[in-house]
Amino acid sequence: MAADKFEFHDYYLTEELLTEEHRLIRETVRAWVKKELSPVIEDYAQRADFPKHLIPGLAEIGAFGPYIPAEYGGSGLDQIAYGIIMQELERGDSGIRSTASVQSSLVMYPIYSFGSEEQKRKYLPKLAKGEMMGSFGLTEPNQGSDPGGMTTWFKDEGDHVILNGAKMWISNAPFCDIAVVWAKSEAGEIHGMVVERGMEGFSTPETHSKWSLRASATGELVFDNVKVPKENIFPNVKGLKGPLSCLNSARYGISWGAIGAALDCYDTALRYSKERMQFGRPIAGFQLQQKKLAEMITEITKAQLLTWRLGVLKNENRATPAQISMAKRNNVNMALEIAREARQILGAMGIIGEYSIMRHMMNLESVVTYEGTHDIHLLITGMDITGLNAFK
Ligand code: TGC
Ligand code: FAD
């Protein structure tokens, strides 16, 4: 990949809305991405390999559980800081942001919010340090947008349960040490539990041949009569609202992350268009290219403002799930459209790995689907504004 020349674009001076601490975090993560991630990411994506050696560095910059209190190993930061970290990581690659989102919002968050004191002390400090990596199993082969119909189930056997079923499309599964798994009791109630690698009957086969998120490891979680101690079940939640609450946190982070991918595509296209000469002048001087670039920065600016406001509401515990859906849907779609337009500005050069645009575009095809598809988030907004449920 060509040298990382990324420059941040902040048309409405949103940096002024941040605290000194936020800016410091931004600089730290940005510098780490330039030094550690950018030089290797294209090679890992081309080989469809996850750069595992980056895990300690991610932990060091505080990418795992930034808003988890320090007593459990987190950094005790606010929600805007979490968003900034996700944005800077996704500026580098959505797959790396995915690893951090899953670890923070889908593994540490439920353990912190729904776990017993023993579970918190056992898992959270190691997860924060990257000494233990987690995955989150909600989706199944036959249940994607409709997770309430899951068939993974467990049977009560006194001091333990016996877990059977399978989860599919699970980020981090192939290398995870633990999995937060959502399954139904014999009574049909959804519960969450921590399944540990090494438990007999638990396997995590990798999913191959992805054209998207190639530098992120995706796989299945298969449970064949797995004996899970009852102390691994979350005591403080039951029902679909358990996993859906985790999604609120992850979707919020993605709404920031997608801006990072969009900024990287815009920045690359802007620089290229000023350098690339055709018909005796830089292509940036042609009105059609200016239209593309002007629309890109307009959409990025709108997304930056939307997301900053959402962060303030989240800090005040006032962000609703429907507001989060709106931001996830808008920002990921915005980033995907910018990636497509930016690719065209680079002409043929846009299709090769020397530039990051095509990788971002392919990654965003997963981001627009996972954590609730584009259509599902539209229906959540529709339900919120009309009071009518289009799902049932
Ligand atoms: P519904 O009957 O509406 O709700 C069931 C219960 O859940 C509550 N609830 C929520 N609670 C917290 N946060 C939310 N966002 C919530 N949405 C609903 C609801 O109040 C109710 O509570 P209660 O107490 O009455 O029982 O549920 P439904 O079955 O009709 O489904 C609604 C729907 C379609 C919106 C929901 O299921 C949905 O969001 N589907 C999309 C599935 C999804 O997003 N899957 C993501 C899997 S994880 C993933 O993709 C990780 S990618 C990671 C990476 O690499 O970054
Ligand atoms: P489906 O639900 O089958 O949907 C197919 C199409 O139908 C979509 O366009 C959808 O919008 C549309 N549709 C569905 N229902 C409706 C409706 N009611 N009205 C209108 N249209 C509808 N899951 C996890 O649990 N953990 C993970 O870590 C995880 N990581 C992932 C990583 C990757 C790379 C990918 C691609 C997925 C991951 N997922 C994960 C799964 C992801 O959350 C699901 O793919 C997603 O929720 C959609 O489910 P589905 O693919 O089964 O699509």
XYZ file of C-alpha atoms and ligand atoms in Angstrom:
501
model
C 0.000 0.000 0.000
C 1.176 3.564 -0.728
C 2.411 5.604 2.265
C -0.404 6.687 4.578
C -0.749 10.408 3.838
C -4.133 10.772 5.535
C -5.153 14.233 6.664
C -8.242 14.774 8.794
C -11.074 16.875 7.350
C -13.285 18.852 9.700
C -15.272 21.322 7.631
C -17.490 22.571 10.471
C -14.713 22.618 13.097
C -16.269 19.841 15.157
C -12.899 19.369 16.887
C -13.869 22.438 18.925
C -16.708 20.399 20.440
C -14.220 17.944 21.913
C -12.322 18.097 25.183
C -8.540 18.161 25.487
C -8.692 14.482 26.526
C -10.721 13.572 23.425
C -8.151 15.267 21.184
C -5.303 13.479 22.892
C -7.046 10.123 22.402
C -7.661 10.971 18.752
C -3.979 11.792 18.198
C -2.814 8.637 19.972
C -5.053 6.298 17.993
C -4.408 8.126 14.718
C -0.645 7.856 15.206
C -0.959 4.156 16.062
C -3.013 3.484 12.928
C -0.450 5.262 10.748
C 2.520 3.510 12.317
C 1.224 0.006 13.018
C -1.893 -0.668 10.944
C -1.540 1.152 7.620
C 1.799 -0.424 6.636
C 0.484 -4.004 6.994
C -3.290 -3.953 6.463
C -3.375 -4.329 2.693
C -1.154 -7.385 2.819
C -3.296 -9.037 5.510
C -6.504 -8.214 3.623
C -5.098 -9.628 0.374
C -4.135 -12.833 2.200
C -7.466 -12.908 4.108
C -5.604 -13.079 7.383
C -6.242 -11.321 10.697
C -3.197 -9.369 11.971
C -3.167 -10.992 15.393
C 0.117 -9.346 16.329
C -1.778 -6.012 16.608
C -3.844 -7.175 19.613
C -1.397 -5.975 22.331
C -1.107 -2.594 20.593
C -4.889 -2.245 20.395
C -5.064 -2.939 24.115
C -2.325 -0.410 24.796
C -4.146 2.426 23.006
C -7.271 1.592 25.038
C -9.368 0.149 22.207
C -10.774 -2.645 24.385
C -13.515 -1.468 26.748
C -12.725 2.258 26.770
C -15.886 3.068 28.734
C -15.606 0.162 31.185
C -14.596 1.496 34.641
C -10.922 1.357 35.567
C -11.602 -1.016 38.504
C -12.409 -3.716 35.929
C -9.456 -2.870 33.685
C -11.179 -0.422 31.307
C -10.233 3.214 30.776
C -13.385 4.768 32.294
C -13.774 7.096 29.306
C -16.984 8.635 27.995
C -18.988 7.627 24.940
C -17.502 10.282 22.672
C -14.023 8.947 23.416
C -15.266 5.467 22.485
C -16.656 6.852 19.215
C -13.409 8.628 18.385
C -11.412 5.415 18.891
C -13.792 3.509 16.592
C -13.556 6.256 13.958
C -9.768 6.317 13.920
C -9.550 2.511 13.757
C -12.049 2.254 10.913
C -10.143 4.960 9.069
C -7.520 2.219 8.885
C -9.802 -0.775 8.306
C -13.356 -1.804 9.244
C -12.158 -5.293 10.165
C -9.833 -3.986 12.857
C -12.581 -1.726 14.167
C -14.833 -4.798 14.187
C -12.429 -6.670 16.439
C -12.410 -3.747 18.865
C -16.210 -3.245 18.671
C -16.911 -6.885 19.418
C -14.458 -6.993 22.294
C -15.772 -3.731 23.818
C -19.502 -3.588 23.078
C -20.467 -7.192 22.549
C -18.252 -9.002 25.057
C -17.100 -6.587 27.783
C -20.343 -4.578 27.816
C -22.651 -7.570 28.540
C -20.257 -9.014 31.113
C -20.105 -5.613 32.808
C -23.849 -4.891 32.535
C -25.374 -8.322 33.137
C -22.599 -10.365 34.749
C -22.036 -11.349 38.377
C -19.221 -9.712 40.330
C -17.176 -12.944 39.914
C -17.717 -12.930 36.133
C -16.627 -9.278 35.915
C -13.460 -9.890 37.932
C -12.648 -13.099 36.069
C -12.980 -11.813 32.500
C -12.935 -8.010 32.191
C -9.322 -7.183 33.162
C -7.952 -9.836 30.782
C -10.245 -8.710 27.967
C -9.121 -5.094 28.446
C -5.475 -6.144 28.178
C -6.118 -8.276 25.092
C -4.844 -11.314 27.010
C -8.247 -12.846 26.344
C -10.291 -12.226 23.167
C -14.050 -12.626 22.893
C -16.775 -13.156 20.318
C -20.558 -12.650 20.381
C -22.963 -15.300 19.164
C -26.451 -14.125 18.264
C -26.942 -14.843 14.532
C -27.708 -18.425 13.470
C -27.842 -20.129 10.075
C -31.635 -19.637 9.970
C -32.011 -16.526 12.157
C -30.357 -13.275 11.081
C -32.566 -10.177 11.215
C -35.006 -12.089 13.401
C -32.833 -13.359 16.269
C -35.863 -13.951 18.502
C -36.468 -17.206 16.590
C -33.084 -18.677 17.607
C -32.937 -22.427 18.105
C -29.668 -22.746 20.057
C -30.863 -24.027 23.414
C -29.768 -25.363 26.766
C -31.029 -27.923 29.201
C -30.799 -27.486 32.965
C -28.772 -30.240 34.620
C -28.371 -28.997 38.197
C -25.057 -27.165 38.601
C -24.533 -26.884 34.833
C -26.455 -26.660 31.554
C -26.003 -28.623 28.319
C -25.792 -26.322 25.299
C -26.639 -27.365 21.734
C -26.905 -25.475 18.447
C -24.804 -23.239 16.199
C -24.096 -19.583 15.593
C -22.947 -18.321 12.211
C -21.127 -15.246 10.841
C -19.348 -14.597 14.111
C -16.522 -12.025 14.144
C -13.385 -13.121 16.038
C -14.806 -16.677 16.416
C -11.817 -18.543 14.968
C -9.396 -17.190 17.575
C -11.645 -16.221 20.492
C -10.857 -17.480 23.994
C -14.447 -16.948 25.133
C -17.804 -16.446 23.431
C -20.810 -14.565 24.804
C -23.621 -16.813 23.592
C -27.370 -16.182 23.557
C -29.526 -19.282 23.794
C -32.997 -20.397 24.848
C -33.879 -22.337 27.970
C -36.297 -25.251 27.753
C -39.002 -22.729 28.647
C -38.031 -20.662 25.579
C -36.458 -17.776 27.546
C -33.335 -16.174 26.073
C -30.283 -16.103 28.369
C -26.658 -15.091 27.861
C -23.646 -17.121 28.971
C -19.892 -17.257 28.605
C -18.612 -20.327 26.754
C -14.884 -20.914 27.054
C -12.541 -22.394 24.468
C -11.573 -25.853 25.611
C -15.049 -26.806 26.837
C -15.744 -30.200 25.322
C -18.030 -30.084 22.268
C -17.324 -26.382 21.507
C -15.689 -25.638 18.144
C -15.192 -22.508 16.001
C -14.707 -23.352 12.303
C -13.562 -20.422 10.157
C -15.661 -19.007 7.299
C -13.578 -18.699 4.128
C -13.928 -17.021 0.701
C -15.141 -13.633 1.965
C -14.690 -10.671 -0.387
C -15.372 -8.324 2.530
C -13.694 -7.775 5.921
C -10.870 -9.968 4.699
C -8.559 -8.892 7.520
C -11.165 -9.884 10.122
C -11.622 -13.508 11.145
C -15.230 -14.731 10.837
C -16.500 -18.151 11.810
C -19.123 -20.323 13.428
C -19.678 -21.254 17.056
C -20.781 -24.875 17.222
C -22.128 -26.421 20.432
C -22.396 -30.174 20.601
C -23.607 -31.058 24.093
C -21.333 -28.459 25.695
C -21.358 -28.594 29.490
C -21.468 -24.959 30.697
C -21.273 -24.320 34.460
C -24.258 -22.332 35.746
C -21.848 -19.748 37.153
C -21.143 -18.769 33.506
C -24.763 -17.681 32.898
C -25.468 -13.945 33.246
C -27.657 -13.546 36.337
C -28.969 -10.081 35.541
C -30.764 -10.317 32.206
C -33.216 -12.446 30.305
C -35.070 -11.989 27.022
C -34.111 -10.518 23.659
C -33.460 -7.114 25.207
C -30.174 -8.563 26.570
C -28.427 -9.020 23.216
C -30.246 -6.053 21.676
C -28.864 -3.742 24.398
C -25.340 -4.816 23.436
C -26.160 -3.978 19.825
C -27.072 -0.416 20.843
C -23.524 0.078 22.034
C -21.897 -1.556 19.008
C -24.162 0.227 16.499
C -23.318 3.534 18.151
C -19.583 2.805 17.723
C -20.129 1.833 14.086
C -21.870 5.130 13.390
C -18.577 6.832 14.322
C -16.447 4.177 12.648
C -18.081 4.543 9.247
C -17.104 8.226 9.181
C -13.486 7.102 9.478
C -13.764 4.921 6.372
C -15.532 7.749 4.514
C -12.860 10.275 5.511
C -10.099 7.998 4.271
C -11.816 7.547 0.881
C -12.524 11.285 0.554
C -8.991 12.262 1.554
C -7.474 9.815 -0.951
C -9.749 10.984 -3.774
C -9.171 14.675 -3.027
C -5.386 14.310 -3.054
C -5.394 12.123 -6.156
C -7.697 14.462 -8.083
C -5.416 17.418 -7.433
C -2.364 15.505 -8.668
C -3.836 13.563 -11.604
C -3.560 15.496 -14.884
C -5.852 14.866 -17.861
C -6.552 17.203 -20.753
C -3.694 19.349 -19.481
C -5.158 20.100 -16.047
C -5.778 18.423 -12.680
C -8.986 16.402 -12.801
C -10.054 18.220 -9.591
C -10.653 21.242 -11.829
C -13.473 19.523 -13.732
C -16.951 20.343 -12.493
C -18.094 16.710 -12.427
C -15.238 15.741 -10.101
C -15.863 18.791 -7.904
C -19.520 17.783 -7.598
C -18.479 14.369 -6.304
C -15.951 15.828 -3.834
C -18.260 18.614 -2.638
C -21.085 16.151 -2.021
C -18.719 13.833 -0.149
C -17.544 16.470 2.319
C -21.140 17.688 2.770
C -22.303 14.181 3.718
C -19.283 13.599 5.974
C -19.941 16.900 7.745
C -23.610 16.039 8.325
C -22.590 12.646 9.691
C -19.984 14.212 12.002
C -22.607 16.536 13.491
C -25.225 13.798 13.825
C -22.771 11.512 15.553
C -21.362 14.115 17.902
C -24.897 14.964 19.073
C -25.677 11.276 19.507
C -22.538 10.978 21.638
C -23.720 13.793 23.896
C -27.109 12.091 24.287
C -25.371 8.777 24.979
C -23.201 10.389 27.654
C -26.389 11.675 29.273
C -28.039 8.237 28.959
C -30.706 9.764 26.730
C -29.868 8.200 23.327
C -32.743 5.962 22.242
C -32.194 2.719 20.283
C -34.076 4.296 17.357
C -31.756 7.326 17.326
C -28.793 4.935 17.252
C -30.396 3.007 14.363
C -30.768 6.214 12.381
C -27.093 7.101 12.817
C -25.818 3.591 12.032
C -27.926 3.388 8.886
C -27.183 6.891 7.652
C -23.460 6.864 8.288
C -22.699 3.416 6.906
C -24.697 4.121 3.766
C -22.972 7.497 3.455
C -19.549 5.836 3.716
C -20.455 3.156 1.187
C -21.637 5.727 -1.354
C -18.530 7.828 -0.814
C -16.312 4.779 -1.310
C -18.058 4.030 -4.611
C -17.710 7.622 -5.862
C -14.129 7.944 -4.629
C -13.205 4.767 -6.466
C -14.399 6.320 -9.701
C -12.325 9.464 -9.155
C -9.199 7.300 -9.121
C -10.144 5.647 -12.418
C -8.260 2.372 -12.901
C -5.986 3.160 -9.958
C -9.057 2.887 -7.742
C -9.235 -0.867 -8.091
C -5.801 -1.776 -6.787
C -4.552 -2.261 -3.264
C -2.048 0.582 -3.446
C -5.020 2.728 -2.423
C -7.377 1.842 0.417
C -10.672 2.748 -1.286
C -11.679 -0.595 -2.759
C -10.862 -2.351 0.517
C -13.043 0.123 2.412
C -15.844 -0.353 -0.120
C -15.783 -4.123 0.179
C -15.588 -3.926 3.979
C -18.571 -1.591 4.134
C -20.691 -4.186 2.302
C -20.509 -6.195 5.533
C -20.909 -3.197 7.809
C -24.143 -2.230 6.026
C -25.459 -5.747 6.756
C -24.195 -6.623 10.226
C -25.485 -5.097 13.450
C -28.882 -4.812 11.747
C -29.221 -4.362 7.989
C -29.896 -1.068 6.221
C -33.544 -2.105 5.767
C -34.026 -3.248 9.364
C -32.800 0.117 10.695
C -35.168 1.928 8.354
C -38.042 -0.122 9.763
C -36.925 0.678 13.323
C -37.138 4.393 12.456
C -40.486 3.783 10.764
C -41.825 2.038 13.848
C -40.545 4.822 16.105
C -42.170 7.658 14.167
C -45.472 5.943 13.333
C -45.955 3.742 16.365
C -46.742 0.875 13.973
C -44.598 -2.284 13.942
C -43.737 -3.453 10.399
C -42.050 -6.625 11.709
C -45.130 -8.302 13.147
P -39.160 -6.864 19.883
O -40.371 -7.662 20.223
O -39.311 -5.524 19.231
O -38.250 -6.644 21.179
C -37.976 -7.698 22.075
C -37.512 -7.073 23.383
O -36.286 -6.362 23.166
C -36.477 -4.958 23.464
N -35.692 -4.216 22.451
C -34.537 -3.612 22.746
N -33.876 -3.477 23.907
C -32.725 -2.800 23.884
N -32.215 -2.264 22.751
C -32.846 -2.378 21.564
N -32.297 -1.868 20.452
C -34.065 -3.079 21.521
N -34.959 -3.400 20.533
C -35.947 -4.093 21.128
C -37.962 -4.730 23.365
O -38.342 -3.605 24.125
C -38.497 -6.025 23.924
O -38.327 -5.977 25.324
P -39.368 -6.725 26.314
O -38.937 -6.334 27.688
O -40.722 -6.209 25.928
O -39.209 -8.190 26.051
O -38.209 -7.783 19.020
P -38.392 -8.400 17.560
O -38.211 -9.873 17.683
O -39.672 -7.904 16.924
O -37.134 -7.806 16.775
C -36.957 -6.451 16.590
C -35.748 -6.166 15.662
C -36.005 -6.677 14.266
C -35.609 -4.661 15.614
C -34.479 -6.777 16.247
O -34.555 -8.095 16.451
C -33.218 -6.447 15.457
O -32.595 -5.439 15.760
N -32.768 -7.305 14.462
C -31.489 -7.128 13.820
C -30.546 -8.213 14.323
C -29.154 -7.734 14.485
O -28.856 -6.540 14.490
N -28.215 -8.671 14.639
C -26.863 -8.318 14.898
C -26.060 -9.518 15.316
S -24.503 -9.110 16.058
C -23.569 -8.541 14.819
O -23.956 -8.351 13.717
C -22.187 -8.245 15.201
S -21.188 -7.661 13.918
C -19.874 -7.310 14.879
C -18.742 -6.664 14.195
O -17.935 -7.367 13.580
O -18.590 -5.427 14.385
P -31.463 -11.877 6.607
O -32.030 -11.596 7.933
O -31.761 -13.194 5.976
O -31.916 -10.718 5.612
C -31.763 -10.821 4.179
C -32.401 -9.572 3.555
O -33.786 -9.504 3.911
C -31.748 -8.286 4.091
O -31.638 -7.349 3.038
C -32.763 -7.778 5.117
O -32.725 -6.364 5.255
C -34.073 -8.238 4.501
N -35.123 -8.402 5.524
C -35.132 -9.261 6.581
N -36.241 -9.091 7.316
C -36.942 -8.089 6.729
C -38.171 -7.415 7.021
N -38.887 -7.725 8.113
N -38.580 -6.439 6.197
C -37.833 -6.088 5.103
N -36.682 -6.680 4.772
C -36.237 -7.658 5.579
N -23.700 -11.860 13.974
C -23.395 -12.111 15.277
O -24.259 -12.554 16.041
N -22.143 -11.892 15.761
C -21.134 -11.416 14.986
O -20.019 -11.202 15.467
C -21.406 -11.167 13.604
N -20.404 -10.765 12.774
C -20.637 -10.680 11.426
C -19.562 -10.459 10.561
C -19.789 -10.401 9.192
C -18.635 -10.221 8.274
C -21.101 -10.501 8.675
C -21.354 -10.374 7.194
C -22.159 -10.736 9.528
C -21.940 -10.846 10.912
N -22.984 -11.170 11.799
C -22.726 -11.402 13.125
C -24.317 -11.482 11.276
C -25.146 -10.261 10.941
O -25.605 -9.612 12.087
C -26.337 -10.725 10.047
O -25.773 -11.056 8.789
C -27.403 -9.664 9.907
O -28.079 -9.450 11.131
C -28.435 -10.023 8.814
O -28.863 -11.334 8.925
P -28.845 -12.304 7.620
O -27.498 -12.178 6.981
O -29.301 -13.626 8.054
O -29.877 -11.643 6.611
